[in-house]
C-alpha cells in the first residue's frame, strides 16, 4: 500500500468522523432546546418546517442505515479487495461528501436555507459522481455490495429527496399542493427509470421509502396523498417486474445449463 493510498484512506476516516461529530453535536443541542420548538425535528439533527412534501419522522431513520454503512466502508477500505475501488473509483470524493454534509448542517443551523440549497446540490452532484464511477467496479463479493455499493446508492437517492426538501423550504412559493404533487410524480418517474434503465432496485427502493413517508404524513392533503401513492405503486411495480424478470432469466440459464450437460 503506497503512501498516497494510506493518506487517502486516513482522510476518509477523518472526514467521516468530522461529519458524524457535527451531527452528534447538533443532535445534543436540539435535545436541550426541544421544548417549544415550532419546527419539525428530523433525524440527522436538522429541523424542517412543515411543507407539503415533508415525510413522516420515521422515514429519516434511513440516516442511521447510511451512517452505519459508511462506517463499514471506512473500515472495509483498508482490506485488499476494496483497494482499487476506493483509490481509483471513490477517490477523494468521499472526503468532499463529508465536508459538504457538515457544511450543509452548519449553514442550516444558522438559518440560511437558500444558501444551504446550493451546498446540498453540490453534495448531490458529488454523490452521483461516486455512483457513476462505481458502475465501472461491479461488486465481487457480499462485502463489496454492503460497504461499497449500497452506501453510495442509498446515500445519493436519499440526498435527492433531501435536496427537494431544501428547495421547498428555501422557496416557499413552491410549497403548494399542485407543485408538491408534480414533484412527487417526478420522483416516482425517476425511480421507475432507475429500475428500467439502470436495474437499480436499491436506489428505487430508497425513493419509494421516502414516498411512503410523504403519503403517511400528508394523508390529509388529497393531491399529495394520491400522487405519492401512485408514484410508490409505479416504483414497487417496476421492482416486482424486475424481480420476476431476473428469476425467469436465472431459471432459463439453469435449464440451458442442465440441457447442455445432458446432451450427447
C-alpha atoms as an extended CHARMM CRD file, in Angstrom:
* protein
*
       264  EXT
         1         1  UNK       CA              0.0000000000        0.0000000000        0.0000000000  PROA      1               0.0000000000
         2         2  UNK       CA              1.5590000000        3.2810000000       -1.1120000000  PROA      2               0.0000000000
         3         3  UNK       CA              1.7920000000        6.4270000000        0.9940000000  PROA      3               0.0000000000
         4         4  UNK       CA             -0.9120000000        8.0720000000       -1.1270000000  PROA      4               0.0000000000
         5         5  UNK       CA             -3.2790000000        5.1720000000       -0.5120000000  PROA      5               0.0000000000
         6         6  UNK       CA             -2.7200000000        5.4000000000        3.2400000000  PROA      6               0.0000000000
         7         7  UNK       CA             -3.2580000000        9.1730000000        3.2730000000  PROA      7               0.0000000000
         8         8  UNK       CA             -6.4530000000        8.8980000000        1.2110000000  PROA      8               0.0000000000
         9         9  UNK       CA             -7.9110000000        6.2020000000        3.4500000000  PROA      9               0.0000000000
        10        10  UNK       CA             -6.9310000000        8.0760000000        6.6010000000  PROA      10              0.0000000000
        11        11  UNK       CA             -8.6030000000       11.1840000000        5.1710000000  PROA      11              0.0000000000
        12        12  UNK       CA            -11.7610000000        9.1370000000        4.5510000000  PROA      12              0.0000000000
        13        13  UNK       CA            -11.8200000000        8.1230000000        8.2170000000  PROA      13              0.0000000000
        14        14  UNK       CA            -11.1460000000       11.6690000000        9.4590000000  PROA      14              0.0000000000
        15        15  UNK       CA            -13.8000000000       13.2040000000        7.1950000000  PROA      15              0.0000000000
        16        16  UNK       CA            -16.4770000000       10.7620000000        8.3280000000  PROA      16              0.0000000000
        17        17  UNK       CA            -15.5900000000       11.3750000000       11.9880000000  PROA      17              0.0000000000
        18        18  UNK       CA            -15.8960000000       15.1320000000       11.3430000000  PROA      18              0.0000000000
        19        19  UNK       CA            -19.3410000000       14.8080000000        9.7710000000  PROA      19              0.0000000000
        20        20  UNK       CA            -20.6480000000       12.4300000000       12.4350000000  PROA      20              0.0000000000
        21        21  UNK       CA            -19.2540000000       14.5940000000       15.2490000000  PROA      21              0.0000000000
        22        22  UNK       CA            -21.0310000000       17.6880000000       13.9670000000  PROA      22              0.0000000000
        23        23  UNK       CA            -24.2360000000       15.6870000000       13.6400000000  PROA      23              0.0000000000
        24        24  UNK       CA            -23.9190000000       14.4370000000       17.2310000000  PROA      24              0.0000000000
        25        25  UNK       CA            -23.2260000000       17.9670000000       18.4940000000  PROA      25              0.0000000000
        26        26  UNK       CA            -26.3170000000       19.4730000000       16.8940000000  PROA      26              0.0000000000
        27        27  UNK       CA            -28.3770000000       16.4770000000       17.9790000000  PROA      27              0.0000000000
        28        28  UNK       CA            -27.4740000000       17.1390000000       21.6020000000  PROA      28              0.0000000000
        29        29  UNK       CA            -28.2710000000       20.8320000000       21.1600000000  PROA      29              0.0000000000
        30        30  UNK       CA            -31.7020000000       20.0030000000       19.7430000000  PROA      30              0.0000000000
        31        31  UNK       CA            -32.4680000000       17.7630000000       22.6980000000  PROA      31              0.0000000000
        32        32  UNK       CA            -31.6020000000       20.5900000000       25.1000000000  PROA      32              0.0000000000
        33        33  UNK       CA            -33.9300000000       23.0270000000       23.3360000000  PROA      33              0.0000000000
        34        34  UNK       CA            -36.6260000000       20.6600000000       22.1110000000  PROA      34              0.0000000000
        35        35  UNK       CA            -39.4160000000       22.1690000000       24.2200000000  PROA      35              0.0000000000
        36        36  UNK       CA            -41.3200000000       24.8900000000       22.4450000000  PROA      36              0.0000000000
        37        37  UNK       CA            -39.6970000000       24.2150000000       19.0770000000  PROA      37              0.0000000000
        38        38  UNK       CA            -42.2590000000       25.0780000000       16.3920000000  PROA      38              0.0000000000
        39        39  UNK       CA            -40.3930000000       23.2650000000       13.6390000000  PROA      39              0.0000000000
        40        40  UNK       CA            -40.4080000000       19.5650000000       12.9570000000  PROA      40              0.0000000000
        41        41  UNK       CA            -37.4150000000       17.7920000000       14.4330000000  PROA      41              0.0000000000
        42        42  UNK       CA            -35.9420000000       15.3420000000       11.9700000000  PROA      42              0.0000000000
        43        43  UNK       CA            -33.1790000000       12.7390000000       12.0820000000  PROA      43              0.0000000000
        44        44  UNK       CA            -29.6980000000       13.8360000000       11.0250000000  PROA      44              0.0000000000
        45        45  UNK       CA            -30.1920000000       16.6540000000       13.5030000000  PROA      45              0.0000000000
        46        46  UNK       CA            -31.9160000000       19.0450000000       11.1320000000  PROA      46              0.0000000000
        47        47  UNK       CA            -35.2460000000       20.7350000000       11.7740000000  PROA      47              0.0000000000
        48        48  UNK       CA            -37.5010000000       21.1720000000        8.7600000000  PROA      48              0.0000000000
        49        49  UNK       CA            -40.5150000000       23.4770000000        8.7870000000  PROA      49              0.0000000000
        50        50  UNK       CA            -43.6230000000       21.5950000000        7.7440000000  PROA      50              0.0000000000
        51        51  UNK       CA            -44.1900000000       21.5060000000        3.9710000000  PROA      51              0.0000000000
        52        52  UNK       CA            -46.4480000000       19.5070000000        1.6630000000  PROA      52              0.0000000000
        53        53  UNK       CA            -43.6030000000       17.0780000000        0.8610000000  PROA      53              0.0000000000
        54        54  UNK       CA            -42.2200000000       16.5480000000        4.3520000000  PROA      54              0.0000000000
        55        55  UNK       CA            -42.2000000000       12.7790000000        5.0650000000  PROA      55              0.0000000000
        56        56  UNK       CA            -43.1110000000       11.1590000000        8.3580000000  PROA      56              0.0000000000
        57        57  UNK       CA            -40.3970000000       11.3980000000       11.0030000000  PROA      57              0.0000000000
        58        58  UNK       CA            -39.5470000000        7.6980000000       10.9760000000  PROA      58              0.0000000000
        59        59  UNK       CA            -38.5970000000        7.9740000000        7.2950000000  PROA      59              0.0000000000
        60        60  UNK       CA            -35.4770000000        9.8960000000        8.2840000000  PROA      60              0.0000000000
        61        61  UNK       CA            -34.2530000000        6.8850000000       10.2140000000  PROA      61              0.0000000000
        62        62  UNK       CA            -32.5850000000        5.9340000000        6.9480000000  PROA      62              0.0000000000
        63        63  UNK       CA            -29.7410000000        8.2250000000        8.0350000000  PROA      63              0.0000000000
        64        64  UNK       CA            -28.8650000000        5.6260000000       10.6380000000  PROA      64              0.0000000000
        65        65  UNK       CA            -28.5310000000        2.9920000000        7.9190000000  PROA      65              0.0000000000
        66        66  UNK       CA            -26.4730000000        5.3110000000        5.7070000000  PROA      66              0.0000000000
        67        67  UNK       CA            -24.0890000000        6.2500000000        8.5090000000  PROA      67              0.0000000000
        68        68  UNK       CA            -23.7100000000        2.6260000000        9.5810000000  PROA      68              0.0000000000
        69        69  UNK       CA            -22.8260000000        1.5740000000        6.0320000000  PROA      69              0.0000000000
        70        70  UNK       CA            -20.3570000000        4.4700000000        5.7290000000  PROA      70              0.0000000000
        71        71  UNK       CA            -18.6400000000        3.3450000000        8.9250000000  PROA      71              0.0000000000
        72        72  UNK       CA            -18.4580000000       -0.0920000000        7.3370000000  PROA      72              0.0000000000
        73        73  UNK       CA            -16.9130000000        1.4790000000        4.2440000000  PROA      73              0.0000000000
        74        74  UNK       CA            -14.1060000000        3.3060000000        6.0780000000  PROA      74              0.0000000000
        75        75  UNK       CA            -13.2470000000        0.0220000000        7.8110000000  PROA      75              0.0000000000
        76        76  UNK       CA            -13.5480000000       -2.1860000000        4.7260000000  PROA      76              0.0000000000
        77        77  UNK       CA            -11.4360000000        0.1860000000        2.5830000000  PROA      77              0.0000000000
        78        78  UNK       CA             -8.3030000000       -0.9990000000        4.4170000000  PROA      78              0.0000000000
        79        79  UNK       CA             -8.7410000000       -4.5480000000        3.1230000000  PROA      79              0.0000000000
        80        80  UNK       CA             -7.1390000000       -5.5880000000       -0.1530000000  PROA      80              0.0000000000
        81        81  UNK       CA            -10.3810000000       -6.3740000000       -2.1090000000  PROA      81              0.0000000000
        82        82  UNK       CA            -11.5460000000       -2.7690000000       -1.6060000000  PROA      82              0.0000000000
        83        83  UNK       CA             -8.2750000000       -1.0680000000       -2.5170000000  PROA      83              0.0000000000
        84        84  UNK       CA             -8.8100000000       -0.4260000000       -6.2340000000  PROA      84              0.0000000000
        85        85  UNK       CA            -12.3970000000        0.7760000000       -5.9730000000  PROA      85              0.0000000000
        86        86  UNK       CA            -11.5180000000        3.0360000000       -3.0270000000  PROA      86              0.0000000000
        87        87  UNK       CA             -8.4600000000        4.6210000000       -4.6130000000  PROA      87              0.0000000000
        88        88  UNK       CA             -9.4960000000        4.7380000000       -8.2790000000  PROA      88              0.0000000000
        89        89  UNK       CA            -13.2990000000        4.7020000000       -8.0540000000  PROA      89              0.0000000000
        90        90  UNK       CA            -14.3940000000        6.6380000000       -4.9990000000  PROA      90              0.0000000000
        91        91  UNK       CA            -11.1080000000        8.5560000000       -4.8110000000  PROA      91              0.0000000000
        92        92  UNK       CA            -11.2310000000       11.7570000000       -2.7360000000  PROA      92              0.0000000000
        93        93  UNK       CA            -14.9490000000       12.2650000000       -3.3500000000  PROA      93              0.0000000000
        94        94  UNK       CA            -15.8790000000       10.6410000000       -0.0430000000  PROA      94              0.0000000000
        95        95  UNK       CA            -13.8870000000       13.3180000000        1.7810000000  PROA      95              0.0000000000
        96        96  UNK       CA            -15.6660000000       16.0490000000       -0.2000000000  PROA      96              0.0000000000
        97        97  UNK       CA            -19.0430000000       14.4650000000        0.5780000000  PROA      97              0.0000000000
        98        98  UNK       CA            -18.4390000000       14.5840000000        4.3210000000  PROA      98              0.0000000000
        99        99  UNK       CA            -17.1510000000       18.1580000000        4.2270000000  PROA      99              0.0000000000
       100       100  UNK       CA            -20.2390000000       19.2140000000        2.2680000000  PROA      100             0.0000000000
       101       101  UNK       CA            -22.5000000000       17.2830000000        4.6370000000  PROA      101             0.0000000000
       102       102  UNK       CA            -21.0160000000       19.0830000000        7.6390000000  PROA      102             0.0000000000
       103       103  UNK       CA            -21.2020000000       22.4500000000        5.8700000000  PROA      103             0.0000000000
       104       104  UNK       CA            -24.8150000000       21.8080000000        4.8970000000  PROA      104             0.0000000000
       105       105  UNK       CA            -25.7660000000       21.1670000000        8.5110000000  PROA      105             0.0000000000
       106       106  UNK       CA            -23.8710000000       24.1700000000        9.9130000000  PROA      106             0.0000000000
       107       107  UNK       CA            -25.4100000000       26.5770000000        7.3970000000  PROA      107             0.0000000000
       108       108  UNK       CA            -28.8810000000       25.1790000000        8.0400000000  PROA      108             0.0000000000
       109       109  UNK       CA            -28.4890000000       25.5790000000       11.7910000000  PROA      109             0.0000000000
       110       110  UNK       CA            -27.6000000000       29.2250000000       11.2340000000  PROA      110             0.0000000000
       111       111  UNK       CA            -30.8210000000       29.8300000000        9.3160000000  PROA      111             0.0000000000
       112       112  UNK       CA            -29.7690000000       30.1850000000        5.6630000000  PROA      112             0.0000000000
       113       113  UNK       CA            -31.8550000000       27.5980000000        3.7580000000  PROA      113             0.0000000000
       114       114  UNK       CA            -31.3680000000       29.2570000000        0.3640000000  PROA      114             0.0000000000
       115       115  UNK       CA            -27.5760000000       29.1570000000        0.6090000000  PROA      115             0.0000000000
       116       116  UNK       CA            -27.8720000000       25.6400000000        2.0000000000  PROA      116             0.0000000000
       117       117  UNK       CA            -29.7090000000       24.5700000000       -1.1420000000  PROA      117             0.0000000000
       118       118  UNK       CA            -26.5910000000       25.2090000000       -3.2200000000  PROA      118             0.0000000000
       119       119  UNK       CA            -24.4760000000       23.2280000000       -0.7460000000  PROA      119             0.0000000000
       120       120  UNK       CA            -26.7680000000       20.2070000000       -0.7950000000  PROA      120             0.0000000000
       121       121  UNK       CA            -26.9750000000       20.4090000000       -4.5950000000  PROA      121             0.0000000000
       122       122  UNK       CA            -23.1710000000       20.1880000000       -4.6860000000  PROA      122             0.0000000000
       123       123  UNK       CA            -23.3450000000       17.2500000000       -2.2590000000  PROA      123             0.0000000000
       124       124  UNK       CA            -25.8230000000       15.5090000000       -4.5520000000  PROA      124             0.0000000000
       125       125  UNK       CA            -23.5790000000       16.1120000000       -7.5890000000  PROA      125             0.0000000000
       126       126  UNK       CA            -20.5170000000       14.6160000000       -5.8690000000  PROA      126             0.0000000000
       127       127  UNK       CA            -22.5050000000       11.5960000000       -4.6990000000  PROA      127             0.0000000000
       128       128  UNK       CA            -23.6410000000       10.9620000000       -8.2520000000  PROA      128             0.0000000000
       129       129  UNK       CA            -20.0130000000       11.1530000000       -9.4000000000  PROA      129             0.0000000000
       130       130  UNK       CA            -19.2360000000        8.3380000000       -6.9660000000  PROA      130             0.0000000000
       131       131  UNK       CA            -22.3380000000        6.4430000000       -8.1030000000  PROA      131             0.0000000000
       132       132  UNK       CA            -21.2710000000        6.7420000000      -11.7390000000  PROA      132             0.0000000000
       133       133  UNK       CA            -17.6860000000        5.6820000000      -11.0200000000  PROA      133             0.0000000000
       134       134  UNK       CA            -18.8410000000        2.5960000000       -9.1330000000  PROA      134             0.0000000000
       135       135  UNK       CA            -20.5830000000        1.3500000000      -12.2740000000  PROA      135             0.0000000000
       136       136  UNK       CA            -17.0760000000        0.5050000000      -13.5330000000  PROA      136             0.0000000000
       137       137  UNK       CA            -16.3660000000       -1.5540000000      -10.4020000000  PROA      137             0.0000000000
       138       138  UNK       CA            -19.0910000000       -4.2280000000      -10.1130000000  PROA      138             0.0000000000
       139       139  UNK       CA            -19.2460000000       -5.9420000000       -6.7120000000  PROA      139             0.0000000000
       140       140  UNK       CA            -17.0890000000       -9.0370000000       -6.4130000000  PROA      140             0.0000000000
       141       141  UNK       CA            -18.4450000000      -10.2720000000       -3.0880000000  PROA      141             0.0000000000
       142       142  UNK       CA            -21.0150000000       -9.5400000000       -0.3940000000  PROA      142             0.0000000000
       143       143  UNK       CA            -18.7340000000       -7.0680000000        1.3990000000  PROA      143             0.0000000000
       144       144  UNK       CA            -18.4100000000       -5.0430000000       -1.8120000000  PROA      144             0.0000000000
       145       145  UNK       CA            -22.1830000000       -4.8010000000       -2.0060000000  PROA      145             0.0000000000
       146       146  UNK       CA            -22.6980000000       -3.9110000000        1.6530000000  PROA      146             0.0000000000
       147       147  UNK       CA            -19.8880000000       -1.4410000000        2.2080000000  PROA      147             0.0000000000
       148       148  UNK       CA            -19.1260000000       -0.0430000000       -1.2580000000  PROA      148             0.0000000000
       149       149  UNK       CA            -22.1860000000       -0.1410000000       -3.4930000000  PROA      149             0.0000000000
       150       150  UNK       CA            -25.0910000000        0.0230000000       -1.0420000000  PROA      150             0.0000000000
       151       151  UNK       CA            -23.9890000000        3.1330000000        0.8940000000  PROA      151             0.0000000000
       152       152  UNK       CA            -23.2050000000        5.0390000000       -2.2900000000  PROA      152             0.0000000000
       153       153  UNK       CA            -26.5320000000        4.0270000000       -3.8010000000  PROA      153             0.0000000000
       154       154  UNK       CA            -28.8030000000        4.7200000000       -0.8410000000  PROA      154             0.0000000000
       155       155  UNK       CA            -26.9880000000        7.9690000000        0.0000000000  PROA      155             0.0000000000
       156       156  UNK       CA            -27.4840000000        9.7720000000       -3.3540000000  PROA      156             0.0000000000
       157       157  UNK       CA            -31.0880000000        8.5480000000       -3.5740000000  PROA      157             0.0000000000
       158       158  UNK       CA            -31.8570000000        9.9640000000       -0.1590000000  PROA      158             0.0000000000
       159       159  UNK       CA            -29.9570000000       13.2130000000       -0.7660000000  PROA      159             0.0000000000
       160       160  UNK       CA            -32.0610000000       13.6720000000       -3.9080000000  PROA      160             0.0000000000
       161       161  UNK       CA            -35.1060000000       13.7460000000       -1.6090000000  PROA      161             0.0000000000
       162       162  UNK       CA            -33.3330000000       15.9850000000        0.9120000000  PROA      162             0.0000000000
       163       163  UNK       CA            -32.3860000000       18.4180000000       -1.8590000000  PROA      163             0.0000000000
       164       164  UNK       CA            -36.0190000000       18.7360000000       -2.9230000000  PROA      164             0.0000000000
       165       165  UNK       CA            -36.9990000000       19.2960000000        0.7130000000  PROA      165             0.0000000000
       166       166  UNK       CA            -34.3790000000       22.0210000000        0.9920000000  PROA      166             0.0000000000
       167       167  UNK       CA            -35.6810000000       23.7420000000       -2.1340000000  PROA      167             0.0000000000
       168       168  UNK       CA            -39.2750000000       23.5910000000       -0.8490000000  PROA      168             0.0000000000
       169       169  UNK       CA            -38.1920000000       25.2480000000        2.4110000000  PROA      169             0.0000000000
       170       170  UNK       CA            -35.9940000000       27.8500000000        0.7230000000  PROA      170             0.0000000000
       171       171  UNK       CA            -38.5380000000       28.7880000000       -1.9720000000  PROA      171             0.0000000000
       172       172  UNK       CA            -41.8540000000       28.8660000000       -0.1570000000  PROA      172             0.0000000000
       173       173  UNK       CA            -43.7730000000       29.7140000000       -3.3590000000  PROA      173             0.0000000000
       174       174  UNK       CA            -43.2400000000       26.1020000000       -4.4460000000  PROA      174             0.0000000000
       175       175  UNK       CA            -44.9210000000       24.7330000000       -1.3480000000  PROA      175             0.0000000000
       176       176  UNK       CA            -48.3830000000       24.3560000000       -2.8700000000  PROA      176             0.0000000000
       177       177  UNK       CA            -50.4790000000       21.2400000000       -3.3410000000  PROA      177             0.0000000000
       178       178  UNK       CA            -50.0850000000       21.4270000000       -7.1310000000  PROA      178             0.0000000000
       179       179  UNK       CA            -46.2980000000       21.8370000000       -7.2730000000  PROA      179             0.0000000000
       180       180  UNK       CA            -45.8320000000       19.2780000000       -4.4990000000  PROA      180             0.0000000000
       181       181  UNK       CA            -47.9550000000       16.7060000000       -6.3380000000  PROA      181             0.0000000000
       182       182  UNK       CA            -45.9750000000       17.3410000000       -9.5370000000  PROA      182             0.0000000000
       183       183  UNK       CA            -42.5640000000       16.8890000000       -7.9050000000  PROA      183             0.0000000000
       184       184  UNK       CA            -43.7660000000       13.7120000000       -6.1930000000  PROA      184             0.0000000000
       185       185  UNK       CA            -44.7830000000       12.2890000000       -9.5760000000  PROA      185             0.0000000000
       186       186  UNK       CA            -41.3440000000       13.2660000000      -10.9040000000  PROA      186             0.0000000000
       187       187  UNK       CA            -39.7090000000       11.3540000000       -8.0360000000  PROA      187             0.0000000000
       188       188  UNK       CA            -41.7900000000        8.3250000000       -8.9560000000  PROA      188             0.0000000000
       189       189  UNK       CA            -40.7050000000        8.5620000000      -12.5940000000  PROA      189             0.0000000000
       190       190  UNK       CA            -37.0620000000        8.8630000000      -11.5420000000  PROA      190             0.0000000000
       191       191  UNK       CA            -37.4160000000        5.6810000000       -9.5140000000  PROA      191             0.0000000000
       192       192  UNK       CA            -39.0780000000        3.9520000000      -12.4620000000  PROA      192             0.0000000000
       193       193  UNK       CA            -36.2040000000        4.9740000000      -14.7670000000  PROA      193             0.0000000000
       194       194  UNK       CA            -33.5770000000        3.6830000000      -12.3360000000  PROA      194             0.0000000000
       195       195  UNK       CA            -35.2520000000        0.2840000000      -12.3250000000  PROA      195             0.0000000000
       196       196  UNK       CA            -35.9310000000        0.0880000000      -16.0690000000  PROA      196             0.0000000000
       197       197  UNK       CA            -32.6490000000        1.5170000000      -17.3480000000  PROA      197             0.0000000000
       198       198  UNK       CA            -30.1390000000        1.0020000000      -14.5100000000  PROA      198             0.0000000000
       199       199  UNK       CA            -31.7340000000       -2.1090000000      -12.9810000000  PROA      199             0.0000000000
       200       200  UNK       CA            -31.0290000000       -0.4730000000       -9.6370000000  PROA      200             0.0000000000
       201       201  UNK       CA            -33.5800000000       -1.7640000000       -7.1500000000  PROA      201             0.0000000000
       202       202  UNK       CA            -31.7700000000       -0.3070000000       -4.1170000000  PROA      202             0.0000000000
       203       203  UNK       CA            -31.8820000000        3.2650000000       -5.4410000000  PROA      203             0.0000000000
       204       204  UNK       CA            -35.5490000000        2.9330000000       -6.3970000000  PROA      204             0.0000000000
       205       205  UNK       CA            -36.4670000000        1.3640000000       -3.0580000000  PROA      205             0.0000000000
       206       206  UNK       CA            -34.9300000000        4.3320000000       -1.2460000000  PROA      206             0.0000000000
       207       207  UNK       CA            -37.1300000000        6.6960000000       -3.2470000000  PROA      207             0.0000000000
       208       208  UNK       CA            -40.1730000000        4.5140000000       -2.5460000000  PROA      208             0.0000000000
       209       209  UNK       CA            -39.3570000000        4.6320000000        1.1720000000  PROA      209             0.0000000000
       210       210  UNK       CA            -39.4600000000        8.4310000000        1.0940000000  PROA      210             0.0000000000
       211       211  UNK       CA            -42.7050000000        8.4690000000       -0.8990000000  PROA      211             0.0000000000
       212       212  UNK       CA            -44.3900000000        6.1810000000        1.6250000000  PROA      212             0.0000000000
       213       213  UNK       CA            -43.2770000000        8.5840000000        4.3590000000  PROA      213             0.0000000000
       214       214  UNK       CA            -44.7770000000       11.5090000000        2.4460000000  PROA      214             0.0000000000
       215       215  UNK       CA            -48.0690000000        9.6620000000        1.9490000000  PROA      215             0.0000000000
       216       216  UNK       CA            -48.2520000000        8.8090000000        5.6610000000  PROA      216             0.0000000000
       217       217  UNK       CA            -47.5290000000       12.3400000000        6.8800000000  PROA      217             0.0000000000
       218       218  UNK       CA            -49.5710000000       14.1640000000        4.2210000000  PROA      218             0.0000000000
       219       219  UNK       CA            -52.5730000000       11.8290000000        4.2800000000  PROA      219             0.0000000000
       220       220  UNK       CA            -54.9610000000       14.7490000000        4.8440000000  PROA      220             0.0000000000
       221       221  UNK       CA            -53.8040000000       16.5310000000        1.6720000000  PROA      221             0.0000000000
       222       222  UNK       CA            -55.5460000000       14.5910000000       -1.0940000000  PROA      222             0.0000000000
       223       223  UNK       CA            -53.4420000000       15.6320000000       -4.1580000000  PROA      223             0.0000000000
       224       224  UNK       CA            -50.2200000000       14.8370000000       -2.3010000000  PROA      224             0.0000000000
       225       225  UNK       CA            -51.5600000000       11.5600000000       -0.9230000000  PROA      225             0.0000000000
       226       226  UNK       CA            -52.7770000000       10.4270000000       -4.3620000000  PROA      226             0.0000000000
       227       227  UNK       CA            -49.5650000000       11.4010000000       -6.1770000000  PROA      227             0.0000000000
       228       228  UNK       CA            -47.3800000000        9.7740000000       -3.5040000000  PROA      228             0.0000000000
       229       229  UNK       CA            -49.4540000000        6.5950000000       -3.6310000000  PROA      229             0.0000000000
       230       230  UNK       CA            -49.3220000000        6.4360000000       -7.4330000000  PROA      230             0.0000000000
       231       231  UNK       CA            -45.5730000000        7.0900000000       -7.5010000000  PROA      231             0.0000000000
       232       232  UNK       CA            -44.9520000000        4.4470000000       -4.8710000000  PROA      232             0.0000000000
       233       233  UNK       CA            -47.0450000000        1.9880000000       -6.8560000000  PROA      233             0.0000000000
       234       234  UNK       CA            -45.0900000000        2.7610000000      -10.0310000000  PROA      234             0.0000000000
       235       235  UNK       CA            -41.7700000000        2.0990000000       -8.3210000000  PROA      235             0.0000000000
       236       236  UNK       CA            -42.8550000000       -1.0200000000       -6.4610000000  PROA      236             0.0000000000
       237       237  UNK       CA            -44.4970000000       -2.3840000000       -9.6040000000  PROA      237             0.0000000000
       238       238  UNK       CA            -41.3110000000       -1.8720000000      -11.6000000000  PROA      238             0.0000000000
       239       239  UNK       CA            -39.2620000000       -3.5190000000       -8.8320000000  PROA      239             0.0000000000
       240       240  UNK       CA            -41.6250000000       -6.5170000000       -8.8480000000  PROA      240             0.0000000000
       241       241  UNK       CA            -41.3760000000       -6.7410000000      -12.6390000000  PROA      241             0.0000000000
       242       242  UNK       CA            -37.5750000000       -6.5600000000      -12.4540000000  PROA      242             0.0000000000
       243       243  UNK       CA            -37.5050000000       -9.2690000000       -9.8030000000  PROA      243             0.0000000000
       244       244  UNK       CA            -39.7130000000      -11.5820000000      -11.8600000000  PROA      244             0.0000000000
       245       245  UNK       CA            -37.6060000000      -10.9850000000      -14.9730000000  PROA      245             0.0000000000
       246       246  UNK       CA            -34.4340000000      -11.7750000000      -13.0090000000  PROA      246             0.0000000000
       247       247  UNK       CA            -35.9120000000      -15.0050000000      -11.6240000000  PROA      247             0.0000000000
       248       248  UNK       CA            -37.0500000000      -16.0630000000      -15.0970000000  PROA      248             0.0000000000
       249       249  UNK       CA            -33.6220000000      -15.3100000000      -16.5420000000  PROA      249             0.0000000000
       250       250  UNK       CA            -31.8870000000      -17.3670000000      -13.8690000000  PROA      250             0.0000000000
       251       251  UNK       CA            -34.3350000000      -20.2300000000      -14.4070000000  PROA      251             0.0000000000
       252       252  UNK       CA            -33.6720000000      -20.2210000000      -18.1730000000  PROA      252             0.0000000000
       253       253  UNK       CA            -29.9260000000      -20.1900000000      -17.5830000000  PROA      253             0.0000000000
       254       254  UNK       CA            -30.2590000000      -23.1250000000      -15.1860000000  PROA      254             0.0000000000
       255       255  UNK       CA            -32.3900000000      -25.0890000000      -17.6670000000  PROA      255             0.0000000000
       256       256  UNK       CA            -29.9790000000      -24.3650000000      -20.5090000000  PROA      256             0.0000000000
       257       257  UNK       CA            -27.0290000000      -25.4510000000      -18.3760000000  PROA      257             0.0000000000
       258       258  UNK       CA            -28.6890000000      -28.7530000000      -17.4580000000  PROA      258             0.0000000000
       259       259  UNK       CA            -29.6800000000      -29.3220000000      -21.0810000000  PROA      259             0.0000000000
       260       260  UNK       CA            -26.1090000000      -28.7180000000      -22.1820000000  PROA      260             0.0000000000
       261       261  UNK       CA            -24.7730000000      -31.1680000000      -19.5820000000  PROA      261             0.0000000000
       262       262  UNK       CA            -27.2790000000      -33.8940000000      -20.5360000000  PROA      262             0.0000000000
       263       263  UNK       CA            -26.9190000000      -33.5170000000      -24.2780000000  PROA      263             0.0000000000
       264       264  UNK       CA            -24.7020000000      -36.1360000000      -26.0300000000  PROA      264             0.0000000000
